[in-house]
mmCIF file of C-alpha atoms in Angstrom:
data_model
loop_
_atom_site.group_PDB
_atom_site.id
_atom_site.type_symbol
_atom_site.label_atom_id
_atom_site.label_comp_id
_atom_site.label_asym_id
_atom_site.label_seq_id
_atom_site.Cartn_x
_atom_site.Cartn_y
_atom_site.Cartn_z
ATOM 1 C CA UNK C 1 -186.389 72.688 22.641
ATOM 2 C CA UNK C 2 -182.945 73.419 22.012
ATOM 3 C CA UNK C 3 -180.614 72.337 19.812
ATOM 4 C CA UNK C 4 -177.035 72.166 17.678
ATOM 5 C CA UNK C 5 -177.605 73.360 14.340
ATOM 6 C CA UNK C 6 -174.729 73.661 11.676
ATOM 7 C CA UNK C 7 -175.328 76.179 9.026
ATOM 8 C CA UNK C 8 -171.618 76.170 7.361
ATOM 9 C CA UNK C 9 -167.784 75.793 7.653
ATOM 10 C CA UNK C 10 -167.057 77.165 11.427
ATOM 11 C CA UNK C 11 -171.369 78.170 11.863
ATOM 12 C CA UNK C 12 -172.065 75.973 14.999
ATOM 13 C CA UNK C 13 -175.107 77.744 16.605
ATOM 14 C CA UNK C 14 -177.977 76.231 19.438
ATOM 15 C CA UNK C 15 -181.543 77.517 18.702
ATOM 16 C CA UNK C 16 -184.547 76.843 19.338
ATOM 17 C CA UNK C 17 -186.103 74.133 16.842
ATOM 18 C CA UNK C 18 -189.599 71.962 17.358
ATOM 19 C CA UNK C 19 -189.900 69.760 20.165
ATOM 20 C CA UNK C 20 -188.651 66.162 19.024
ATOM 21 C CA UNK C 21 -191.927 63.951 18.054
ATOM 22 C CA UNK C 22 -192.965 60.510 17.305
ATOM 23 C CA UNK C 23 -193.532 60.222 13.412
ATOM 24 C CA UNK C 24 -193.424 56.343 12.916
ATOM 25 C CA UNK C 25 -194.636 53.091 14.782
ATOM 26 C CA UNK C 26 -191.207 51.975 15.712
ATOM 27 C CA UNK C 27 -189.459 55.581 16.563
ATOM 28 C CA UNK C 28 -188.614 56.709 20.248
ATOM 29 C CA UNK C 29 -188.483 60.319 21.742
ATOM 30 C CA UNK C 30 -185.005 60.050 24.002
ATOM 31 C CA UNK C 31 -184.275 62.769 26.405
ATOM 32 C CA UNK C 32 -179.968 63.803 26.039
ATOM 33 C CA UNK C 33 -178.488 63.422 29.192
ATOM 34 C CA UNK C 34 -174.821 63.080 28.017
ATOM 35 C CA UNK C 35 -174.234 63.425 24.334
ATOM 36 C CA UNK C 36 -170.357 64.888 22.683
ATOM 37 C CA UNK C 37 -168.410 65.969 19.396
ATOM 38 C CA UNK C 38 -167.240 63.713 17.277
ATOM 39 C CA UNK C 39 -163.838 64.219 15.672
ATOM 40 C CA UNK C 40 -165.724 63.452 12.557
ATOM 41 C CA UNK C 41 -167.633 66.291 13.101
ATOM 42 C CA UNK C 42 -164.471 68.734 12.617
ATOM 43 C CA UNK C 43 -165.070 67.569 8.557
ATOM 44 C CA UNK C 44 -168.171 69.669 7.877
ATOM 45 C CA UNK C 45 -166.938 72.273 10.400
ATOM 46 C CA UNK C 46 -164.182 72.452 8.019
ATOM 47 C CA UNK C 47 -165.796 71.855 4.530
ATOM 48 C CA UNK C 48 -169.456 72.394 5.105
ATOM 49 C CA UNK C 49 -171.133 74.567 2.080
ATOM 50 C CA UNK C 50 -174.079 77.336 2.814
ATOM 51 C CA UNK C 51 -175.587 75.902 -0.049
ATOM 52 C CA UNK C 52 -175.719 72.768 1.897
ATOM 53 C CA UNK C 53 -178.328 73.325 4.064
ATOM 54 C CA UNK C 54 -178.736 73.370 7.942
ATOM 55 C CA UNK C 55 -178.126 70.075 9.750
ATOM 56 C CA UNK C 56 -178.841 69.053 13.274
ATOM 57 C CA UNK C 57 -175.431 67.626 14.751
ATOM 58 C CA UNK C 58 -174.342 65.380 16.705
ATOM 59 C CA UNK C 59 -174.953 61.197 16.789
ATOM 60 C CA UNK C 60 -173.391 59.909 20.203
ATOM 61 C CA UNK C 61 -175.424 59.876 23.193
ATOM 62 C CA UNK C 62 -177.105 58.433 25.989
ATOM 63 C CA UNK C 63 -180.434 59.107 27.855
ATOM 64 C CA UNK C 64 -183.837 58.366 29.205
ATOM 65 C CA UNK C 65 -186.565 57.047 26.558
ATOM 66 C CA UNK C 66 -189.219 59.506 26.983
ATOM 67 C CA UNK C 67 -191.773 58.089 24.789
ATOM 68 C CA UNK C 68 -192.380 55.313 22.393
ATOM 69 C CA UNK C 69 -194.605 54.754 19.555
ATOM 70 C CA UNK C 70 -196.836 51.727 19.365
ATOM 71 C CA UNK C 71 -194.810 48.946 17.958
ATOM 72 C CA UNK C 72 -191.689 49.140 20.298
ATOM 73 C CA UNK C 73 -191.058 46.482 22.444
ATOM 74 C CA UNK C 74 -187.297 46.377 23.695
ATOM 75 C CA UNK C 75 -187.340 49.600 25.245
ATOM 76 C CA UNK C 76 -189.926 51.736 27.696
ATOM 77 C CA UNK C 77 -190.608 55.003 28.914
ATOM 78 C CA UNK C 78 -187.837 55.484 32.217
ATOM 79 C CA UNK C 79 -185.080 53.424 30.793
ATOM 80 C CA UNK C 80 -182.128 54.877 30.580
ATOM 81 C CA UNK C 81 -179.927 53.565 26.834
ATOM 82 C CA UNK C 82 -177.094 54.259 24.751
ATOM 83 C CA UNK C 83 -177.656 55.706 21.181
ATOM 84 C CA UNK C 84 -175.573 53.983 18.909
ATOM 85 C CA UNK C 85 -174.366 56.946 15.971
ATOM 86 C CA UNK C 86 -176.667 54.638 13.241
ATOM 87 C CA UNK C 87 -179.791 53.485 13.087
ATOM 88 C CA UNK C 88 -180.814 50.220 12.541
ATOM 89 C CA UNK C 89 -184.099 47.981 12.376
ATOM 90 C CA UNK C 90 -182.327 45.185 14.352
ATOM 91 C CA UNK C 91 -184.500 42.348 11.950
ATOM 92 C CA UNK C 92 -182.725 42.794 8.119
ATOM 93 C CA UNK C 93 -180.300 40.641 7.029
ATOM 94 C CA UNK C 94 -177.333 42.865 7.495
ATOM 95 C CA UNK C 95 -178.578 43.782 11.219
ATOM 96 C CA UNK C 96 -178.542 39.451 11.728
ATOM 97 C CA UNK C 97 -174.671 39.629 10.232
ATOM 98 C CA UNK C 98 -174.083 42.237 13.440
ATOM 99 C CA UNK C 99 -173.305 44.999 10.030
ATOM 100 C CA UNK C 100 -175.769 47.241 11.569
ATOM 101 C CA UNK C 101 -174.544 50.185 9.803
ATOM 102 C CA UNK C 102 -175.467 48.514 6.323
ATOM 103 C CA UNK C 103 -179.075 48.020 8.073
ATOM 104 C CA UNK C 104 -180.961 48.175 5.074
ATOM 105 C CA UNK C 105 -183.976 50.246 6.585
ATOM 106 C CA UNK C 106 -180.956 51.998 8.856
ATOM 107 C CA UNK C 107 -179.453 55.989 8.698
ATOM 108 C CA UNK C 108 -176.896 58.094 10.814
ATOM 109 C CA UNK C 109 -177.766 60.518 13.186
ATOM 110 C CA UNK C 110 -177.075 64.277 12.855
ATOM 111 C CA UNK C 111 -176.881 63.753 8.812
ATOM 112 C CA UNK C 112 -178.549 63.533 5.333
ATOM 113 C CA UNK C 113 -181.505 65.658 7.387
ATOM 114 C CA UNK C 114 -181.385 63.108 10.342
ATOM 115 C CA UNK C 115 -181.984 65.423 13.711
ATOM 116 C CA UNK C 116 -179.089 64.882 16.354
ATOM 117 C CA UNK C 117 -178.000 64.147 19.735
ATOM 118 C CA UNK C 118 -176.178 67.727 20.798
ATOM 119 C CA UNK C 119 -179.534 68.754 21.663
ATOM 120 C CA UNK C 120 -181.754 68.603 24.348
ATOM 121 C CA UNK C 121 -183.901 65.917 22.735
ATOM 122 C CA UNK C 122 -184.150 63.492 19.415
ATOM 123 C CA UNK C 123 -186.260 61.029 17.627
ATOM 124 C CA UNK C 124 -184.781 57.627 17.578
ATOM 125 C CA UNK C 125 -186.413 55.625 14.186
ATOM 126 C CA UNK C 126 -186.033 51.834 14.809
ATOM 127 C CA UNK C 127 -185.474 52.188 18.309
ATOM 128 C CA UNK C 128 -185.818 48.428 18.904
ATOM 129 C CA UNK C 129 -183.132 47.403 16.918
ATOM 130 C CA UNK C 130 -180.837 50.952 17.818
ATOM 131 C CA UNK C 131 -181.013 51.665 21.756
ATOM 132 C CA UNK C 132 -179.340 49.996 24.055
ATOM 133 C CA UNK C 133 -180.940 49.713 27.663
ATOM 134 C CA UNK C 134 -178.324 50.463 30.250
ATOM 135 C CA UNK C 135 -178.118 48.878 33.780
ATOM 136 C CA UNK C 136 -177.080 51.563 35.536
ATOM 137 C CA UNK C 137 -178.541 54.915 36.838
ATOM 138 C CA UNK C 138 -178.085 57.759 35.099
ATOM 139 C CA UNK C 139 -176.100 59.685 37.787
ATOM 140 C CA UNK C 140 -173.604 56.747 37.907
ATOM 141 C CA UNK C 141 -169.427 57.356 37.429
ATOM 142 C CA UNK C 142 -169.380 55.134 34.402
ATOM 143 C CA UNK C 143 -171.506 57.327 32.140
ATOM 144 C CA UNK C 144 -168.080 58.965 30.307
ATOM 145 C CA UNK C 145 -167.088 55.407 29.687
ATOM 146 C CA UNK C 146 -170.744 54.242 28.752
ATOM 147 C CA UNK C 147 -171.205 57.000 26.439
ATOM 148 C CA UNK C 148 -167.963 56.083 24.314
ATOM 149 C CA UNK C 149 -170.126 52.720 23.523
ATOM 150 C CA UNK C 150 -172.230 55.107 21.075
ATOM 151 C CA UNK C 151 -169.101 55.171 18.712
ATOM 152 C CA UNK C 152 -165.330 55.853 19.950
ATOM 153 C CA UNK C 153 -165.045 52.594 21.737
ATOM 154 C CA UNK C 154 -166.579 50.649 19.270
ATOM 155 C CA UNK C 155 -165.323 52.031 16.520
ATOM 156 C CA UNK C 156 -161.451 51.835 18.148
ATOM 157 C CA UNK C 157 -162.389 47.971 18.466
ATOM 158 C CA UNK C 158 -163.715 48.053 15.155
ATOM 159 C CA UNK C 159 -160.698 49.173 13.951
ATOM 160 C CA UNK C 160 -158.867 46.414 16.101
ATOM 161 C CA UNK C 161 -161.147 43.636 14.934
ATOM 162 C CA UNK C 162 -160.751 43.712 11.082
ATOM 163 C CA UNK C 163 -157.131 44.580 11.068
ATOM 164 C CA UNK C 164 -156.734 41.128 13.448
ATOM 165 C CA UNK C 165 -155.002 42.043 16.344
ATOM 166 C CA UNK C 166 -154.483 38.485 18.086
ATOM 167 C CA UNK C 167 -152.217 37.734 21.531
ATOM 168 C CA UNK C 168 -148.671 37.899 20.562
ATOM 169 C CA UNK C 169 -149.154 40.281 17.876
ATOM 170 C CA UNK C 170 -147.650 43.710 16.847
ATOM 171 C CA UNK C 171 -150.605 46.433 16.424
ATOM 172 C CA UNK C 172 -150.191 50.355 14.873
ATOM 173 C CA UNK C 173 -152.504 53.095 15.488
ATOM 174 C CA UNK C 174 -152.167 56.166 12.972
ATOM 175 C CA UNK C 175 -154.219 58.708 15.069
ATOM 176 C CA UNK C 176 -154.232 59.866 18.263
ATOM 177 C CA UNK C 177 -157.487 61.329 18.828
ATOM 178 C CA UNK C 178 -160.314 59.851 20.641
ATOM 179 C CA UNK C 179 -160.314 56.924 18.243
ATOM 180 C CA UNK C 180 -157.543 56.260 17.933
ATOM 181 C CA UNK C 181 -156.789 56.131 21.679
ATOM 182 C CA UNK C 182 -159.763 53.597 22.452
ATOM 183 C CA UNK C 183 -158.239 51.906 19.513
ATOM 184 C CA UNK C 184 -155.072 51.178 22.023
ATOM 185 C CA UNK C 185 -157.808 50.009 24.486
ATOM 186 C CA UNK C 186 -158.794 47.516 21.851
ATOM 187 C CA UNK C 187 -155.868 46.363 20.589
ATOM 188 C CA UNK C 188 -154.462 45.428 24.462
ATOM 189 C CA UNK C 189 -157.818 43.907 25.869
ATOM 190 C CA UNK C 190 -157.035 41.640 22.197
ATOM 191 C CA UNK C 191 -154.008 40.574 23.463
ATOM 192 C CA UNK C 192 -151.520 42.679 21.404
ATOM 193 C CA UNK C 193 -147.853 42.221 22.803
ATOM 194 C CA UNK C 194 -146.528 45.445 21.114
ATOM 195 C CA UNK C 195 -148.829 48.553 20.302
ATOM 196 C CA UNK C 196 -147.308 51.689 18.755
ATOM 197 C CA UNK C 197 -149.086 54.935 19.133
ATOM 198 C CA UNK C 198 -148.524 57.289 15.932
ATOM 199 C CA UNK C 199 -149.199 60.616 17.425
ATOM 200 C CA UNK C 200 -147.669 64.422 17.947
ATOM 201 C CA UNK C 201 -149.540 65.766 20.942
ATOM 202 C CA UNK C 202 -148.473 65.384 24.556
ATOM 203 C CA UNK C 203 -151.869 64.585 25.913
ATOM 204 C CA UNK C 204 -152.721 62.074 24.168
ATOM 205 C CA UNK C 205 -149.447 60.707 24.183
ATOM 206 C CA UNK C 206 -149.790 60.399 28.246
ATOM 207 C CA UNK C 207 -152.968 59.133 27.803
ATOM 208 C CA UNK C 208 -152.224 56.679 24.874
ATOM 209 C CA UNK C 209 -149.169 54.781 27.534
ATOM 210 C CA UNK C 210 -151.728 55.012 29.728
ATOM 211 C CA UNK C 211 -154.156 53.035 28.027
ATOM 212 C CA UNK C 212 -151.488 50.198 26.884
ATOM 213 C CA UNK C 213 -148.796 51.812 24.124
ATOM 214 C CA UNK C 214 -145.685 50.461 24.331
ATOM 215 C CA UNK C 215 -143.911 52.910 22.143
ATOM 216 C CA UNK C 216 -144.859 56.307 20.601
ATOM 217 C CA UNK C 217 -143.642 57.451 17.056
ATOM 218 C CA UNK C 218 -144.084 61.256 16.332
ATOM 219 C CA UNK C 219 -142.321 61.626 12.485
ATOM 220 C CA UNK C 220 -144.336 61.914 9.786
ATOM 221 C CA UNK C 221 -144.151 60.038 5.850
ATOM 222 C CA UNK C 222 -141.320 57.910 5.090
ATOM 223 C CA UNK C 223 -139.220 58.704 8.306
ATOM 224 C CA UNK C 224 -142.516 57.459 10.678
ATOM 225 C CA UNK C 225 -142.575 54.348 8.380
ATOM 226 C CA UNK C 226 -138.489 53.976 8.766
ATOM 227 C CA UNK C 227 -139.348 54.162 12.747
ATOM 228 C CA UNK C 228 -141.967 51.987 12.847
ATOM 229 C CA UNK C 229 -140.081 48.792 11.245
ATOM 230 C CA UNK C 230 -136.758 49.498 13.517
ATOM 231 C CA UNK C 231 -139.362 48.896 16.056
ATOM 232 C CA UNK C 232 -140.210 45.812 14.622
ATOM 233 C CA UNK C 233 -137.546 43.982 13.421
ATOM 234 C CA UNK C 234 -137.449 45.268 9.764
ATOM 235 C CA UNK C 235 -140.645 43.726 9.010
ATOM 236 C CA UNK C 236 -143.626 46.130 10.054
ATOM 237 C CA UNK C 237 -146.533 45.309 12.348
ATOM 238 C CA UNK C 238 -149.110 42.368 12.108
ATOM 239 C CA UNK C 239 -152.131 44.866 12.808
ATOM 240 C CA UNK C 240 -152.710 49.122 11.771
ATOM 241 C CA UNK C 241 -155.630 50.868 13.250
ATOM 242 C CA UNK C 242 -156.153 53.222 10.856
ATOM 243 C CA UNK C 243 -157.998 55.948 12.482
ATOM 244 C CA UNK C 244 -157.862 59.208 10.426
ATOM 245 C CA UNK C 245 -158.128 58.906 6.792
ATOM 246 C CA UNK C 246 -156.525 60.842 4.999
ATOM 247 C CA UNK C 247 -154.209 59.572 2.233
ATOM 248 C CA UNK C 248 -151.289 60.275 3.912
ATOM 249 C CA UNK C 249 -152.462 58.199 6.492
ATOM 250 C CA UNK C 250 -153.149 55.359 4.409
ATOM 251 C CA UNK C 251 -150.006 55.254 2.869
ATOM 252 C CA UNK C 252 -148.696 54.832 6.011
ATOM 253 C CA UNK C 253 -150.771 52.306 7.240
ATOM 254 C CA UNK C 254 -149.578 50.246 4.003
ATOM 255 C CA UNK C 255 -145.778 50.930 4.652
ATOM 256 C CA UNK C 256 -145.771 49.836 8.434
ATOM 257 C CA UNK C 257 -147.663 46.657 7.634
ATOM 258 C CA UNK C 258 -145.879 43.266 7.396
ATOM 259 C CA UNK C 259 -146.228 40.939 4.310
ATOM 260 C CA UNK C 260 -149.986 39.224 5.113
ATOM 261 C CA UNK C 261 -150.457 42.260 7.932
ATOM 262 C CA UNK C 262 -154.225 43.641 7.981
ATOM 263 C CA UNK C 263 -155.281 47.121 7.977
ATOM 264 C CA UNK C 264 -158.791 48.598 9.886
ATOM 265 C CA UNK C 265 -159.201 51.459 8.474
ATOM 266 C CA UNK C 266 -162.138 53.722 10.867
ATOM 267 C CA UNK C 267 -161.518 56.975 9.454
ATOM 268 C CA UNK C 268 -163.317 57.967 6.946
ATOM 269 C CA UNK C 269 -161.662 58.500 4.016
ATOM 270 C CA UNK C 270 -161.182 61.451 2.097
ATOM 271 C CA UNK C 271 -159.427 60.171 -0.769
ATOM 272 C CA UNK C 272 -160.811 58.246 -3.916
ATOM 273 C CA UNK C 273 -159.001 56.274 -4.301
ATOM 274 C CA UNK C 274 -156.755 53.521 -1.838
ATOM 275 C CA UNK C 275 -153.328 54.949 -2.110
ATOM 276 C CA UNK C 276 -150.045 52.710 -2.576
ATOM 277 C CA UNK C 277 -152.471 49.941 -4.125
ATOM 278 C CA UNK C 278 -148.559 48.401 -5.873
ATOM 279 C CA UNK C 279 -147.203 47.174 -2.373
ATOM 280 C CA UNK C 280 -150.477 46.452 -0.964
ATOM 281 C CA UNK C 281 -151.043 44.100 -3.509
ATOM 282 C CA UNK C 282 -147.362 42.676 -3.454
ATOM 283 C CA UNK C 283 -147.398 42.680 0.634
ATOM 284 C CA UNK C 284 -150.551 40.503 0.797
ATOM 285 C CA UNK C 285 -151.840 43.081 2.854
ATOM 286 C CA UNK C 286 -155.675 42.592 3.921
ATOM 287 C CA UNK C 287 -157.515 45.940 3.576
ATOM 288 C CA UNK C 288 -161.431 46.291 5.812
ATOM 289 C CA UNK C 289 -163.174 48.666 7.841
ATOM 290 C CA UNK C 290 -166.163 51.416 8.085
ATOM 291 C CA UNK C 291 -168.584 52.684 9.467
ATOM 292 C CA UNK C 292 -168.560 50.380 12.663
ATOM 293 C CA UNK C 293 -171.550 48.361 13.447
ATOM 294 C CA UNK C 294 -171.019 49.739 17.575
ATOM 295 C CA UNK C 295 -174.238 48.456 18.114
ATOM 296 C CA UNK C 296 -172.804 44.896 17.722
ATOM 297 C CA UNK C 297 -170.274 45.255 19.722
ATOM 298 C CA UNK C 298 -171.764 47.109 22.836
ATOM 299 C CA UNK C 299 -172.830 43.419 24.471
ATOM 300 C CA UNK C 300 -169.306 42.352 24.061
ATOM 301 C CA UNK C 301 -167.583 45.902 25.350
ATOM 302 C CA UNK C 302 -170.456 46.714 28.153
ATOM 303 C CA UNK C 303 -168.843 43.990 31.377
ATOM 304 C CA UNK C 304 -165.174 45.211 30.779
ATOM 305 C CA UNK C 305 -166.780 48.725 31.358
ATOM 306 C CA UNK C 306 -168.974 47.652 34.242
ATOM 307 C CA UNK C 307 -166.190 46.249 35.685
ATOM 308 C CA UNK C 308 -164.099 48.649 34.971
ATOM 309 C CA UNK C 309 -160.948 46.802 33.284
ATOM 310 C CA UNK C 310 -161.643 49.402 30.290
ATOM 311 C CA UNK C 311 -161.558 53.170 30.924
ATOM 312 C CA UNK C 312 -162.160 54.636 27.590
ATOM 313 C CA UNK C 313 -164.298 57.642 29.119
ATOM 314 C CA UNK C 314 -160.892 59.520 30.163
ATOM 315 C CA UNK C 315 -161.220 60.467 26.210
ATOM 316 C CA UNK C 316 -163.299 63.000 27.658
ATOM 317 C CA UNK C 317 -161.367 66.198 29.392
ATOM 318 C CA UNK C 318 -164.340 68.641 28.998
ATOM 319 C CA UNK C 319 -167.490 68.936 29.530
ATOM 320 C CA UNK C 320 -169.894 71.809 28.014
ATOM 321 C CA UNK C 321 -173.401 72.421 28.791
ATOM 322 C CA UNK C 322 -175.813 72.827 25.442
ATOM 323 C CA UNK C 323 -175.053 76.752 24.715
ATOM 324 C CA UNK C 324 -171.035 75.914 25.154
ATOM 325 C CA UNK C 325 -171.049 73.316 22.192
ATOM 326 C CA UNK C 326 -170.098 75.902 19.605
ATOM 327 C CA UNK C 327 -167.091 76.236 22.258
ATOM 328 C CA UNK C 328 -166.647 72.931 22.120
ATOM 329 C CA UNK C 329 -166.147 72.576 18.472
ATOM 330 C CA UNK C 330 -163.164 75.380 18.211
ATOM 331 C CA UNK C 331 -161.751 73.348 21.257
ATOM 332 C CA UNK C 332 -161.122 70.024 19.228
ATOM 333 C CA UNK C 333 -160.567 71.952 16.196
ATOM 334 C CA UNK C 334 -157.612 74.072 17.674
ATOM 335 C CA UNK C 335 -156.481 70.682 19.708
ATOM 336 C CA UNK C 336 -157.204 72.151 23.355
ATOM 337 C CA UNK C 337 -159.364 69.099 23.804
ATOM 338 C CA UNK C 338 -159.496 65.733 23.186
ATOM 339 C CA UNK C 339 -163.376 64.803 22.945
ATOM 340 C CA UNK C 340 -165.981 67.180 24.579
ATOM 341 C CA UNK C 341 -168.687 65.865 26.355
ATOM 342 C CA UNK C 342 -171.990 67.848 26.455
ATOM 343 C CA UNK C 343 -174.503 67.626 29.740
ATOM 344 C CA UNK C 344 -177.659 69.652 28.205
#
């Protein structure tokens, strides 16, 4: 079968590798019928070392269970599910806090060795506790939308739900990639009365007042942070969505938040250590986030996408078939694109 393979910084290639195969009890062969990149994968397409190793990418997708091995229950040969990006057992403590991505027998796709979802195929360990059985067909409209439930959409609420965002409130997003954007999804369908996109690109920008922002703030450092509280009275917002991670970013997120404000932080960080920790400790300001546990919230999300009062699958704005992934990749990475979505 074929798959994504990442050998390096900027070495995305799709070869041949061994058909996907059933190696535990509890594991699931699933068949890719709509998978993407990640804007997290642009890191190791960045930074990735030779010396690292290949790794299968990719860990968003949805498609049709092909088989199952003997102890799986939930899920069938023919259904059609969503692959959250981690693993989980569905049974550990963690899993019964809805922290799936703390499961304690869990993992992350297309990582640490784990094979991927930009591929024609992939193994699913713990697929009772990880897929997600879809009611829909798999030719139907919603499947851009659906497949955002594998990560972007949950992880935007993610974002939304540990920095508080409450009816009435004043929300931030630093980011305005796919993320970020379903992170203004979030915040609205939470009830924020204010959100304020922090982005430079056009596109997104549209697409960001689209989705709900009320205002857009383009500067950068002190003078975005100067913007942000003219915008809000002099006192900052209740709620940031942090979204990228970088330090910069962080800092930020700690000078646009009011005293007692909350900040989700979804992007992982590369930093060591949480910048401007003087005023976040004199602001009261409540610091959460990670990996988000999407599998928790895909119950929650799922009706809103049904019915289609969400529309986070206009992220998407294009589509590659398996051999154009490596396209895909310099796409996001020189900005053309927003999110790819793959149809191997």
């Amino acid at each position: 079968m074929r798959a994504t393979v990442m050998y390096g910084a900027g070495d995305v290639r799709v070869e041949n590798v061994p058909d996907s195969q059933i190696k535990e009890p509890s594991d699931a062969i699933v068949r890719v019928t709509r998978a993407c990149v990640c804007g997290s994968d642009l890191w190791p397409y960045h930074l990735r070392r030779p010396e690292d190793g290949a790794q299968r990418m990719g860990h968003e997708a949805i498609g049709v269970v092909e088989e199952t091995g003997t102890e799986v229950r939930t899920v069938k040969k023919g259904d059609l599910v969503v692959m959250p990006f981690a693993f989980s057992d569905g049974t550990c403590v963690f899993c019964h806090e809805h922290l799936q991505t703390a499961c304690l027998h869990g993992g992350f796709f297309g990582n640490g060795g784990m094979e991927g979802a930009q591929a024609e195929a992939l193994r699913v360990p713990q697929a009772d506790g990880t897929l997600f059985v879809l009611p829909v067909s798999g030719d139907d409209a919603l499947m851009p939308s659906l497949l955002t439930l594998s990560d972007v959409m949950g992880t935007g609420h993610h974002a939304a739900h540990v920095a508080r965002v409450a009816p009435g409130k004043a929300a931030a997003v630093i980011g305005d990639g796919a993320v970020g954007l379903c992170g203004i999804i979030a915040a609205k369908r939470l009830g924020a009365e204010q959100i304020i996109l922090m982005g430079r690109h056009s596109d997104r920008i549209a697409l960001g007042r689209a989705f709900g922002a009320t205002d857009i703030v383009s500067e950068r450092g002190e003078e975005a942070i100067e913007r942000v509280r003219n915008l809000t009275g002099g006192l900052g917002v209740h709620a940031v969505l942090e979204c990228v991670g970088t330090d910069q970013a962080m800092n930020t997120a700690v000078g646009i938040a009011r005293a007692g404000g909350a900040i989700g932080r979804v992007g992982v960080p590369h930093y060591e250590a949480v910048p401007a920790a003087q005023p976040l400790f004199y602001k009261n300001i409540i610091v959460g986030g990670g990996p988000a546990p999407v599998r928790a919230y895909i119950e929650e999300l799922l009706p809103d996408v049904l019915e289609g009062r969400i529309e986070p699958g206009r992220v998407f704005d294009r589509t590659v078939d398996l051999e154009g992934v490596p396209e895909g990749y310099r796409a996001m990475d020189d900005r053309k694109s927003i999110k790819v979505m793959v149809q191997p």
